[in-house]
Amino acid sequence: MTEKMITHYQAAGPIETKQRRYRPVLIGHGWCAEVHRLAASAFQLADAGYAHEAHILLRTMFETMISLHWLSQKGDAGALGVFAEGDRVNRASAVDLEKAFSPPQDLIDMIKNQPFGKTDESEIFRRFQAQCDEIDPRRELYSVYRYLCGYAHPSTVGAFAFIEVSTEPVSLRSTPRTSASTVAVTAAMCVLWAGRAFDEMVNGKPRKQFLRAVARELDLAPILPALR
């Protein structure tokens, strides 16, 4: 079903950008496209026997999907928060670059001269857990993210996948112990909920009925909850 959603998304083509919520639509388009491409890439890895490595893409996919849903709820204020946080990160990077290297001064000046303003939304966007908490105060969504982080960072999750604990003494594995089903389930959730979040931002909600039908077939919630 995930492949079906990806194909349906690609067939829809570029949307009309003359939207009521112009700025969030621009960001949302990029994030939605990224989620779909990451899902397709994760399936390619899993099919080639690299489901363990595909989990790294799942983590980025899941984080992007949550941020897209948050943005769809926040609207223009959320988009301004995303821009503000991007400017803050760029300015901080410019300061670090200036200390450690000798980058072109015009590049440093261009970055430092970008407007920067902190907002309530930029502070929430800066902390991913805060985004999750606004959607799901029980932190079930954040627990999924933390689990996937174990594959994206050096951790016991990654290390122990290459250790066979069923033997005595324990032995080493050349290939990781992993399950491709996790890739399929997580990718399906991400593609479905990212698609619905972006569709809510687009005039006419053109993919709403299709994605609702897919959600029923997959026995998943058709869309993430509204922000609390």
Backbone as CSV, one residue per row, in Angstrom:
resi,resn,N_x,N_y,N_z,CA_x,CA_y,CA_z,C_x,C_y,C_z
1,MET,0.817,-1.209,0.000,0.000,0.000,0.000,0.856,1.267,0.000
2,THR,2.028,1.192,0.626,2.884,2.372,0.644,3.337,2.729,-0.762
3,GLU,3.699,1.705,-1.535,4.081,1.958,-2.925,2.923,2.573,-3.701
4,LYS,1.703,2.129,-3.400,0.521,2.688,-4.052,0.359,4.165,-3.713
5,MET,0.596,4.524,-2.434,0.504,5.927,-2.028,1.578,6.769,-2.698
6,ILE,2.782,6.215,-2.801,3.873,6.948,-3.449,3.542,7.198,-4.914
7,THR,3.044,6.160,-5.594,2.676,6.300,-7.005,1.567,7.331,-7.181
8,HIS,0.580,7.301,-6.297,-0.538,8.249,-6.367,-0.040,9.675,-6.159
9,TYR,0.880,9.848,-5.218,1.453,11.173,-4.950,2.221,11.691,-6.157
10,GLN,3.026,10.828,-6.755,3.819,11.233,-7.917,2.928,11.561,-9.110
11,ALA,1.853,10.806,-9.273,0.950,11.027,-10.403,0.195,12.338,-10.274
12,ALA,0.010,12.801,-9.039,-0.723,14.048,-8.818,0.027,15.240,-9.390
13,GLY,1.358,15.151,-9.427,2.162,16.230,-9.993,2.206,17.460,-9.106
14,PRO,2.868,18.532,-9.572,2.976,19.761,-8.782,1.596,20.365,-8.520
15,ILE,1.440,20.929,-7.331,0.163,21.551,-6.987,0.168,23.015,-7.397
16,GLU,-1.014,23.600,-7.448,-1.138,25.033,-7.709,-0.655,25.786,-6.474
17,THR,0.311,26.677,-6.653,0.914,27.357,-5.506,0.166,28.615,-5.077
18,LYS,-0.898,28.958,-5.753,-1.680,30.123,-5.353,-2.639,29.705,-4.239
19,GLN,-2.061,29.455,-3.092,-2.830,28.972,-1.959,-3.055,30.096,-0.950
20,ARG,-4.073,29.896,-0.129,-4.355,30.881,0.911,-3.219,30.933,1.929
21,ARG,-2.605,29.789,2.178,-1.512,29.716,3.158,-0.220,29.446,2.380
22,TYR,0.282,30.470,1.742,1.338,30.311,0.755,2.647,29.814,1.375
23,ARG,3.122,30.476,2.425,4.417,30.108,2.999,4.442,28.691,3.569
24,PRO,3.480,28.298,4.384,3.525,26.912,4.868,3.388,25.877,3.759
25,VAL,2.671,26.217,2.689,2.537,25.275,1.569,3.886,25.032,0.905
26,LEU,4.687,26.075,0.762,6.007,25.909,0.150,6.878,24.966,0.973
27,ILE,6.905,25.191,2.280,7.694,24.309,3.155,7.090,22.909,3.162
28,GLY,5.759,22.851,3.284,5.085,21.561,3.345,5.301,20.727,2.100
29,HIS,5.317,21.377,0.937,5.572,20.647,-0.310,6.929,19.954,-0.257
30,GLY,7.945,20.692,0.182,9.286,20.108,0.254,9.361,18.961,1.233
31,TRP,8.748,19.123,2.392,8.789,18.063,3.399,7.994,16.836,2.962
32,CYS,6.835,17.056,2.330,6.031,15.924,1.866,6.765,15.149,0.777
33,ALA,7.383,15.872,-0.140,8.163,15.218,-1.195,9.317,14.421,-0.589
34,GLU,9.944,14.984,0.436,11.069,14.302,1.078,10.616,13.010,1.739
35,VAL,9.488,13.037,2.437,8.977,11.832,3.092,8.729,10.724,2.067
36,HIS,8.116,11.067,0.949,7.819,10.059,-0.075,9.100,9.485,-0.695
37,ARG,10.087,10.336,-0.928,11.348,9.852,-1.506,12.121,9.008,-0.487
38,LEU,12.090,9.391,0.769,12.756,8.596,1.802,12.106,7.220,1.925
39,ALA,10.771,7.180,1.821,10.072,5.897,1.890,10.484,4.995,0.729
40,ALA,10.525,5.556,-0.460,10.930,4.771,-1.627,12.370,4.271,-1.462
41,SER,13.238,5.106,-0.925,14.636,4.718,-0.711,14.741,3.631,0.349
42,ALA,13.939,3.742,1.421,13.965,2.734,2.484,13.543,1.367,1.949
43,PHE,12.543,1.339,1.079,12.103,0.073,0.491,13.190,-0.528,-0.401
44,GLN,13.884,0.320,-1.140,14.969,-0.182,-1.980,16.065,-0.818,-1.127
45,LEU,16.397,-0.179,-0.020,17.406,-0.740,0.877,16.930,-2.071,1.469
46,ALA,15.689,-2.098,1.943,15.157,-3.321,2.550,15.126,-4.465,1.539
47,ASP,14.710,-4.166,0.313,14.649,-5.199,-0.723,16.032,-5.745,-1.062
48,ALA,17.047,-4.907,-0.863,18.421,-5.334,-1.152,19.088,-5.991,0.051
49,GLY,18.328,-6.195,1.134,18.881,-6.840,2.325,19.457,-5.887,3.341
50,TYR,19.142,-4.606,3.220,19.675,-3.600,4.139,18.557,-2.935,4.951
51,ALA,17.668,-3.759,5.511,16.582,-3.219,6.327,17.112,-2.517,7.569
52,HIS,18.202,-3.036,8.127,18.811,-2.399,9.306,19.189,-0.956,8.982
53,GLU,19.856,-0.756,7.866,20.288,0.581,7.478,19.102,1.473,7.084
54,ALA,18.021,0.853,6.596,16.835,1.630,6.222,16.214,2.326,7.420
55,HIS,16.441,1.787,8.626,15.891,2.414,9.829,16.425,3.832,10.032
56,ILE,17.621,4.100,9.539,18.167,5.455,9.652,17.306,6.429,8.856
57,LEU,16.850,5.996,7.683,15.962,6.830,6.878,14.598,6.964,7.540
58,LEU,14.148,5.903,8.219,12.856,5.963,8.897,12.848,7.056,9.953
59,ARG,13.956,7.221,10.634,14.024,8.245,11.680,13.828,9.630,11.092
60,THR,14.525,9.943,9.987,14.360,11.241,9.330,12.951,11.380,8.773
61,MET,12.435,10.294,8.206,11.088,10.292,7.644,10.049,10.600,8.723
62,PHE,10.179,9.952,9.870,9.225,10.133,10.960,9.287,11.561,11.503
63,GLU,10.491,12.070,11.698,10.648,13.433,12.209,10.062,14.457,11.245
64,THR,10.306,14.264,9.959,9.787,15.194,8.954,8.271,15.138,8.893
65,MET,7.704,13.936,9.004,6.247,13.788,8.983,5.599,14.513,10.164
66,ILE,6.177,14.369,11.354,5.633,15.047,12.534,5.710,16.563,12.360
67,SER,6.843,17.048,11.877,7.001,18.489,11.671,6.026,19.010,10.622
68,LEU,5.747,18.199,9.605,4.792,18.599,8.572,3.384,18.707,9.154
69,HIS,3.007,17.746,9.982,1.683,17.820,10.611,1.600,19.042,11.523
70,TRP,2.649,19.273,12.302,2.699,20.449,13.182,2.552,21.728,12.363
71,LEU,3.256,21.804,11.240,3.191,22.984,10.375,1.791,23.164,9.792
72,SER,1.156,22.057,9.402,-0.181,22.157,8.818,-1.178,22.722,9.811
73,GLN,-0.929,22.493,11.098,-1.811,23.008,12.140,-1.482,24.462,12.509
74,LYS,-0.212,24.800,12.471,0.227,26.136,12.880,0.043,27.181,11.787
75,GLY,0.040,26.742,10.530,-0.158,27.679,9.433,0.987,28.657,9.262
76,ASP,0.653,29.896,8.955,1.673,30.893,8.637,2.579,31.178,9.823
77,ALA,2.021,31.161,11.035,2.849,31.381,12.222,3.897,30.281,12.349
78,GLY,3.510,29.048,12.013,4.468,27.951,12.043,5.552,28.118,11.001
79,ALA,5.160,28.550,9.801,6.144,28.767,8.738,7.156,29.834,9.149
80,LEU,6.679,30.910,9.746,7.582,31.969,10.204,8.518,31.436,11.291
81,GLY,7.997,30.532,12.124,8.843,29.910,13.143,9.932,29.041,12.535
82,VAL,9.582,28.308,11.464,10.570,27.483,10.765,11.655,28.363,10.141
83,PHE,11.230,29.463,9.514,12.195,30.389,8.920,13.110,30.983,9.980
84,ALA,12.531,31.378,11.105,13.313,31.993,12.179,14.342,31.016,12.743
85,GLU,13.920,29.767,12.935,14.855,28.770,13.450,15.950,28.477,12.432
86,GLY,15.597,28.471,11.139,16.620,28.280,10.108,17.636,29.407,10.113
87,ASP,17.166,30.641,10.277,18.080,31.785,10.350,18.979,31.684,11.576
88,ARG,18.420,31.244,12.711,19.221,31.109,13.932,20.333,30.085,13.747
89,VAL,19.985,28.945,13.152,20.976,27.891,12.923,22.060,28.379,11.959
90,ASN,21.666,29.091,10.901,22.645,29.603,9.943,23.596,30.601,10.591
91,ARG,23.060,31.482,11.419,23.906,32.468,12.089,24.873,31.798,13.052
92,ALA,24.384,30.798,13.793,25.253,30.067,14.714,26.347,29.329,13.953
93,SER,25.988,28.756,12.808,26.980,28.060,11.984,28.018,29.034,11.453
94,ALA,27.586,30.229,11.076,28.515,31.227,10.557,29.535,31.627,11.620
95,VAL,29.076,31.782,12.852,29.991,32.124,13.950,31.024,31.027,14.148
96,ASP,30.573,29.771,14.132,31.497,28.645,14.311,32.481,28.546,13.150
97,LEU,31.982,28.740,11.922,32.864,28.694,10.756,33.929,29.773,10.824
98,GLU,33.517,30.938,11.265,34.448,32.068,11.339,35.559,31.798,12.343
99,LYS,35.237,31.080,13.407,36.235,30.764,14.434,37.204,29.690,13.964
100,ALA,36.693,28.689,13.258,37.493,27.512,12.932,38.168,27.574,11.571
101,PHE,37.598,28.306,10.612,38.124,28.330,9.255,38.275,29.771,8.786
102,SER,38.516,29.902,7.515,38.600,31.237,6.920,37.665,31.296,5.717
103,PRO,36.375,31.282,5.976,35.406,31.308,4.863,35.385,32.689,4.225
104,PRO,34.879,32.803,2.997,34.772,34.109,2.347,33.951,35.070,3.201
105,GLN,34.450,36.276,3.357,33.775,37.237,4.217,32.383,37.593,3.700
106,ASP,32.234,37.616,2.370,30.906,37.953,1.841,29.879,36.899,2.215
107,LEU,30.306,35.618,2.340,29.396,34.562,2.768,28.989,34.773,4.218
108,ILE,29.976,35.087,5.062,29.685,35.332,6.476,28.753,36.530,6.630
109,ASP,29.037,37.603,5.902,28.210,38.808,5.989,26.781,38.530,5.520
110,MET,26.656,37.733,4.450,25.326,37.432,3.925,24.496,36.677,4.959
111,ILE,25.132,35.710,5.627,24.410,34.924,6.626,24.057,35.770,7.842
112,LYS,25.014,36.559,8.308,24.783,37.357,9.517,23.783,38.475,9.283
113,ASN,23.654,38.918,8.051,22.720,40.002,7.757,21.291,39.524,7.540
114,GLN,21.101,38.207,7.567,19.744,37.685,7.440,18.939,38.071,8.678
115,PRO,17.675,38.460,8.495,16.858,38.823,9.656,16.657,37.621,10.570
116,PHE,16.661,37.879,11.848,16.488,36.799,12.810,15.574,37.280,13.929
117,GLY,14.501,36.545,14.146,13.584,36.891,15.214,13.022,35.639,15.847
118,LYS,13.121,35.560,17.156,12.616,34.397,17.882,11.105,34.534,18.068
119,THR,10.367,33.442,17.864,8.921,33.424,18.084,8.566,32.225,18.952
120,ASP,7.332,32.194,19.429,6.885,31.031,20.204,6.996,29.759,19.375
121,GLU,6.622,29.875,18.090,6.653,28.693,17.215,8.080,28.258,16.902
122,SER,8.999,29.219,16.765,10.383,28.831,16.480,10.986,28.082,17.660
123,GLU,10.581,28.446,18.880,11.081,27.743,20.059,10.526,26.321,20.121
124,ILE,9.271,26.138,19.713,8.698,24.788,19.675,9.346,23.970,18.567
125,PHE,9.503,24.574,17.379,10.098,23.854,16.260,11.538,23.448,16.569
126,ARG,12.201,24.245,17.366,13.591,23.950,17.734,13.695,22.662,18.550
127,ARG,12.656,22.325,19.298,12.670,21.144,20.173,11.638,20.139,19.658
128,PHE,12.113,19.078,19.038,11.207,18.112,18.412,10.244,17.506,19.414
129,GLN,10.688,17.267,20.628,9.801,16.696,21.632,8.618,17.620,21.894
130,ALA,8.842,18.929,21.831,7.748,19.881,22.041,6.710,19.766,20.932
131,GLN,7.155,19.526,19.697,6.207,19.309,18.605,5.363,18.063,18.867
132,CYS,6.034,16.980,19.256,5.318,15.731,19.545,4.319,15.924,20.672
133,ASP,4.720,16.654,21.715,3.849,16.836,22.876,2.596,17.632,22.527
134,GLU,2.705,18.552,21.565,1.520,19.306,21.167,0.520,18.425,20.410
135,ILE,1.025,17.367,19.790,0.156,16.436,19.069,-0.306,15.308,19.980
136,ASP,0.614,14.806,20.780,0.351,13.613,21.589,0.995,13.781,22.962
137,PRO,0.265,14.329,23.945,0.831,14.537,25.284,1.274,13.251,25.972
138,ARG,0.745,12.104,25.530,1.152,10.833,26.148,2.530,10.384,25.687
139,ARG,3.069,11.072,24.703,4.430,10.843,24.191,4.608,9.487,23.524
140,GLU,3.530,8.939,22.992,3.666,7.698,22.230,4.412,7.951,20.927
141,LEU,4.133,9.083,20.285,4.845,9.429,19.052,6.323,9.656,19.331
142,TYR,6.609,10.346,20.411,8.021,10.623,20.725,8.767,9.333,21.060
143,SER,8.075,8.355,21.631,8.741,7.089,21.942,9.169,6.367,20.668
144,VAL,8.374,6.493,19.600,8.754,5.904,18.307,10.020,6.585,17.792
145,TYR,10.047,7.904,17.890,11.211,8.661,17.443,12.459,8.247,18.225
146,ARG,12.328,8.112,19.536,13.487,7.736,20.358,13.985,6.344,19.988
147,TYR,13.054,5.442,19.691,13.448,4.101,19.269,14.250,4.156,17.970
148,LEU,13.766,4.931,17.003,14.451,5.030,15.712,15.791,5.735,15.844
149,CYS,15.928,6.616,16.830,17.210,7.291,17.051,18.317,6.301,17.384
150,GLY,17.922,5.146,17.944,18.916,4.129,18.262,19.635,3.601,17.037
151,TYR,18.992,3.720,15.860,19.616,3.289,14.609,20.414,4.421,13.956
152,ALA,20.048,5.663,14.285,20.689,6.806,13.638,21.925,7.282,14.389
153,HIS,22.091,6.848,15.637,23.234,7.264,16.453,23.985,6.024,16.940
154,PRO,25.258,6.162,17.282,25.959,5.044,17.896,25.250,4.639,19.196
155,SER,24.808,3.393,19.279,24.030,2.964,20.438,24.102,1.449,20.566
156,THR,23.549,0.948,21.669,23.488,-0.500,21.849,22.546,-1.136,20.837
157,VAL,21.556,-0.379,20.362,20.632,-0.916,19.352,21.401,-1.333,18.111
158,GLY,22.249,-0.437,17.621,23.034,-0.755,16.439,24.073,-1.822,16.703
159,ALA,24.746,-1.740,17.849,25.806,-2.701,18.154,25.259,-4.112,18.345
160,PHE,24.184,-4.233,19.132,23.678,-5.560,19.464,22.991,-6.250,18.294
161,ALA,22.665,-5.497,17.241,22.098,-6.131,16.055,23.106,-7.065,15.399
162,PHE,24.394,-6.847,15.693,25.457,-7.676,15.110,26.014,-8.673,16.118
163,ILE,25.274,-8.903,17.201,25.687,-9.867,18.225,24.616,-10.935,18.362
164,GLU,25.020,-12.193,18.352,24.088,-13.317,18.493,24.078,-13.748,19.955
165,VAL,23.003,-13.394,20.650,22.939,-13.678,22.085,22.370,-15.060,22.383
166,SER,21.885,-15.774,21.359,21.281,-17.091,21.596,22.327,-18.186,21.723
167,THR,23.579,-17.890,21.458,24.637,-18.891,21.554,25.369,-18.753,22.895
168,GLU,26.069,-19.774,23.276,26.850,-19.761,24.518,28.277,-20.219,24.225
169,PRO,29.293,-19.347,24.268,29.136,-17.924,24.596,28.515,-17.162,23.410
170,VAL,28.202,-15.898,23.642,27.617,-15.097,22.563,28.615,-15.021,21.412
171,SER,28.080,-14.904,20.202,28.943,-14.861,19.027,28.680,-13.601,18.230
172,LEU,29.516,-13.358,17.259,29.411,-12.162,16.439,28.739,-12.497,15.117
173,ARG,27.949,-11.564,14.626,27.249,-11.733,13.357,27.888,-10.829,12.306
174,SER,27.929,-11.288,11.067,28.429,-10.444,9.978,27.308,-9.609,9.365
175,THR,26.080,-10.070,9.568,24.912,-9.311,9.100,24.024,-9.015,10.301
176,PRO,23.309,-7.900,10.278,22.511,-7.527,11.447,21.237,-8.335,11.564
177,ARG,20.778,-8.495,12.788,19.487,-9.110,13.061,18.445,-7.993,12.990
178,THR,17.575,-8.064,12.015,16.616,-6.974,11.813,15.368,-7.503,11.139
179,SER,14.357,-6.671,11.047,13.087,-7.075,10.444,12.656,-6.044,9.421
180,ALA,12.377,-6.504,8.204,11.917,-5.597,7.154,10.489,-5.134,7.405
181,SER,9.752,-5.865,8.254,8.357,-5.491,8.520,8.273,-4.141,9.222
182,THR,9.264,-3.824,10.049,9.285,-2.521,10.717,9.401,-1.408,9.697
183,VAL,10.186,-1.639,8.672,10.334,-0.648,7.602,8.994,-0.420,6.923
184,ALA,8.305,-1.503,6.606,7.031,-1.395,5.887,5.982,-0.659,6.719
185,VAL,5.865,-1.014,8.004,4.840,-0.418,8.870,5.124,1.059,9.111
186,THR,6.372,1.378,9.449,6.710,2.773,9.756,6.606,3.650,8.517
187,ALA,7.063,3.149,7.385,6.974,3.923,6.145,5.523,4.187,5.778
188,ALA,4.663,3.203,5.987,3.247,3.380,5.670,2.634,4.488,6.511
189,MET,2.929,4.483,7.815,2.415,5.534,8.696,2.901,6.908,8.257
190,CYS,4.196,6.996,7.971,4.792,8.291,7.621,4.226,8.844,6.314
191,VAL,4.132,7.991,5.308,3.641,8.447,4.013,2.165,8.834,4.098
192,LEU,1.373,8.028,4.816,-0.052,8.329,4.968,-0.258,9.655,5.685
193,TRP,0.356,9.810,6.851,0.100,10.996,7.672,0.765,12.245,7.108
194,ALA,1.885,12.083,6.429,2.482,13.238,5.753,1.592,13.685,4.601
195,GLY,1.072,12.705,3.853,0.195,13.031,2.740,-1.067,13.741,3.186
196,ARG,-1.662,13.264,4.290,-2.878,13.898,4.785,-2.590,15.299,5.333
197,ALA,-1.468,15.459,6.032,-1.127,16.769,6.586,-0.961,17.795,5.479
198,PHE,-0.255,17.412,4.425,-0.048,18.354,3.327,-1.348,18.600,2.569
199,ASP,-2.153,17.558,2.420,-3.419,17.706,1.707,-4.338,18.710,2.409
200,GLU,-4.255,18.760,3.736,-5.057,19.710,4.492,-4.643,21.151,4.223
201,MET,-3.434,21.346,3.702,-2.918,22.683,3.434,-3.236,23.151,2.015
202,VAL,-3.742,22.246,1.192,-3.939,22.524,-0.226,-5.418,22.787,-0.512
203,ASN,-5.696,23.752,-1.338,-7.076,24.046,-1.715,-7.772,22.822,-2.300
204,GLY,-8.933,22.507,-1.776,-9.722,21.395,-2.300,-9.377,20.037,-1.732
205,LYS,-8.258,19.928,-1.006,-7.848,18.646,-0.412,-7.977,17.504,-1.436
206,PRO,-7.220,17.553,-2.521,-7.432,16.624,-3.641,-7.180,15.152,-3.347
207,ARG,-6.363,14.820,-2.331,-6.046,13.412,-2.080,-6.747,12.857,-0.840
208,LYS,-7.641,13.622,-0.260,-8.264,13.253,1.007,-8.994,11.920,0.937
209,GLN,-9.854,11.736,-0.040,-10.644,10.514,-0.120,-9.774,9.294,-0.378
210,PHE,-8.788,9.445,-1.248,-7.877,8.325,-1.531,-7.136,7.907,-0.267
211,LEU,-6.583,8.874,0.464,-5.802,8.558,1.652,-6.678,8.029,2.778
212,ARG,-7.905,8.486,2.859,-8.825,7.928,3.852,-9.096,6.453,3.564
213,ALA,-9.256,6.118,2.303,-9.493,4.725,1.917,-8.285,3.864,2.251
214,VAL,-7.097,4.385,2.022,-5.867,3.651,2.347,-5.773,3.439,3.856
215,ALA,-6.116,4.460,4.627,-6.062,4.353,6.087,-6.987,3.245,6.586
216,ARG,-8.192,3.143,6.001,-9.109,2.073,6.395,-8.536,0.702,6.056
217,GLU,-7.897,0.611,4.901,-7.324,-0.674,4.484,-6.161,-1.084,5.377
218,LEU,-5.389,-0.092,5.831,-4.238,-0.364,6.687,-4.601,-0.394,8.166
219,ASP,-5.839,-0.061,8.473,-6.308,0.014,9.860,-5.478,1.019,10.666
220,LEU,-5.255,2.179,10.065,-4.531,3.261,10.717,-5.441,4.465,10.860
221,ALA,-5.125,5.325,11.823,-5.853,6.588,11.949,-5.689,7.358,10.644
222,PRO,-6.748,7.971,10.121,-6.645,8.658,8.823,-5.774,9.898,8.851
223,ILE,-5.588,10.477,10.046,-4.777,11.675,10.193,-4.371,11.791,11.652
224,LEU,-3.258,12.444,11.899,-2.826,12.638,13.278,-3.762,13.631,13.974
225,PRO,-3.839,13.577,15.318,-4.740,14.480,16.045,-4.356,15.947,15.863
226,ALA,-5.350,16.813,16.059,-5.084,18.253,16.051,-4.205,18.615,17.233
227,LEU,-3.494,19.715,17.115,-2.624,20.164,18.209,-3.459,20.487,19.436
228,ARG,-2.913,20.194,20.589,-3.629,20.465,21.833,-3.204,21.803,22.414
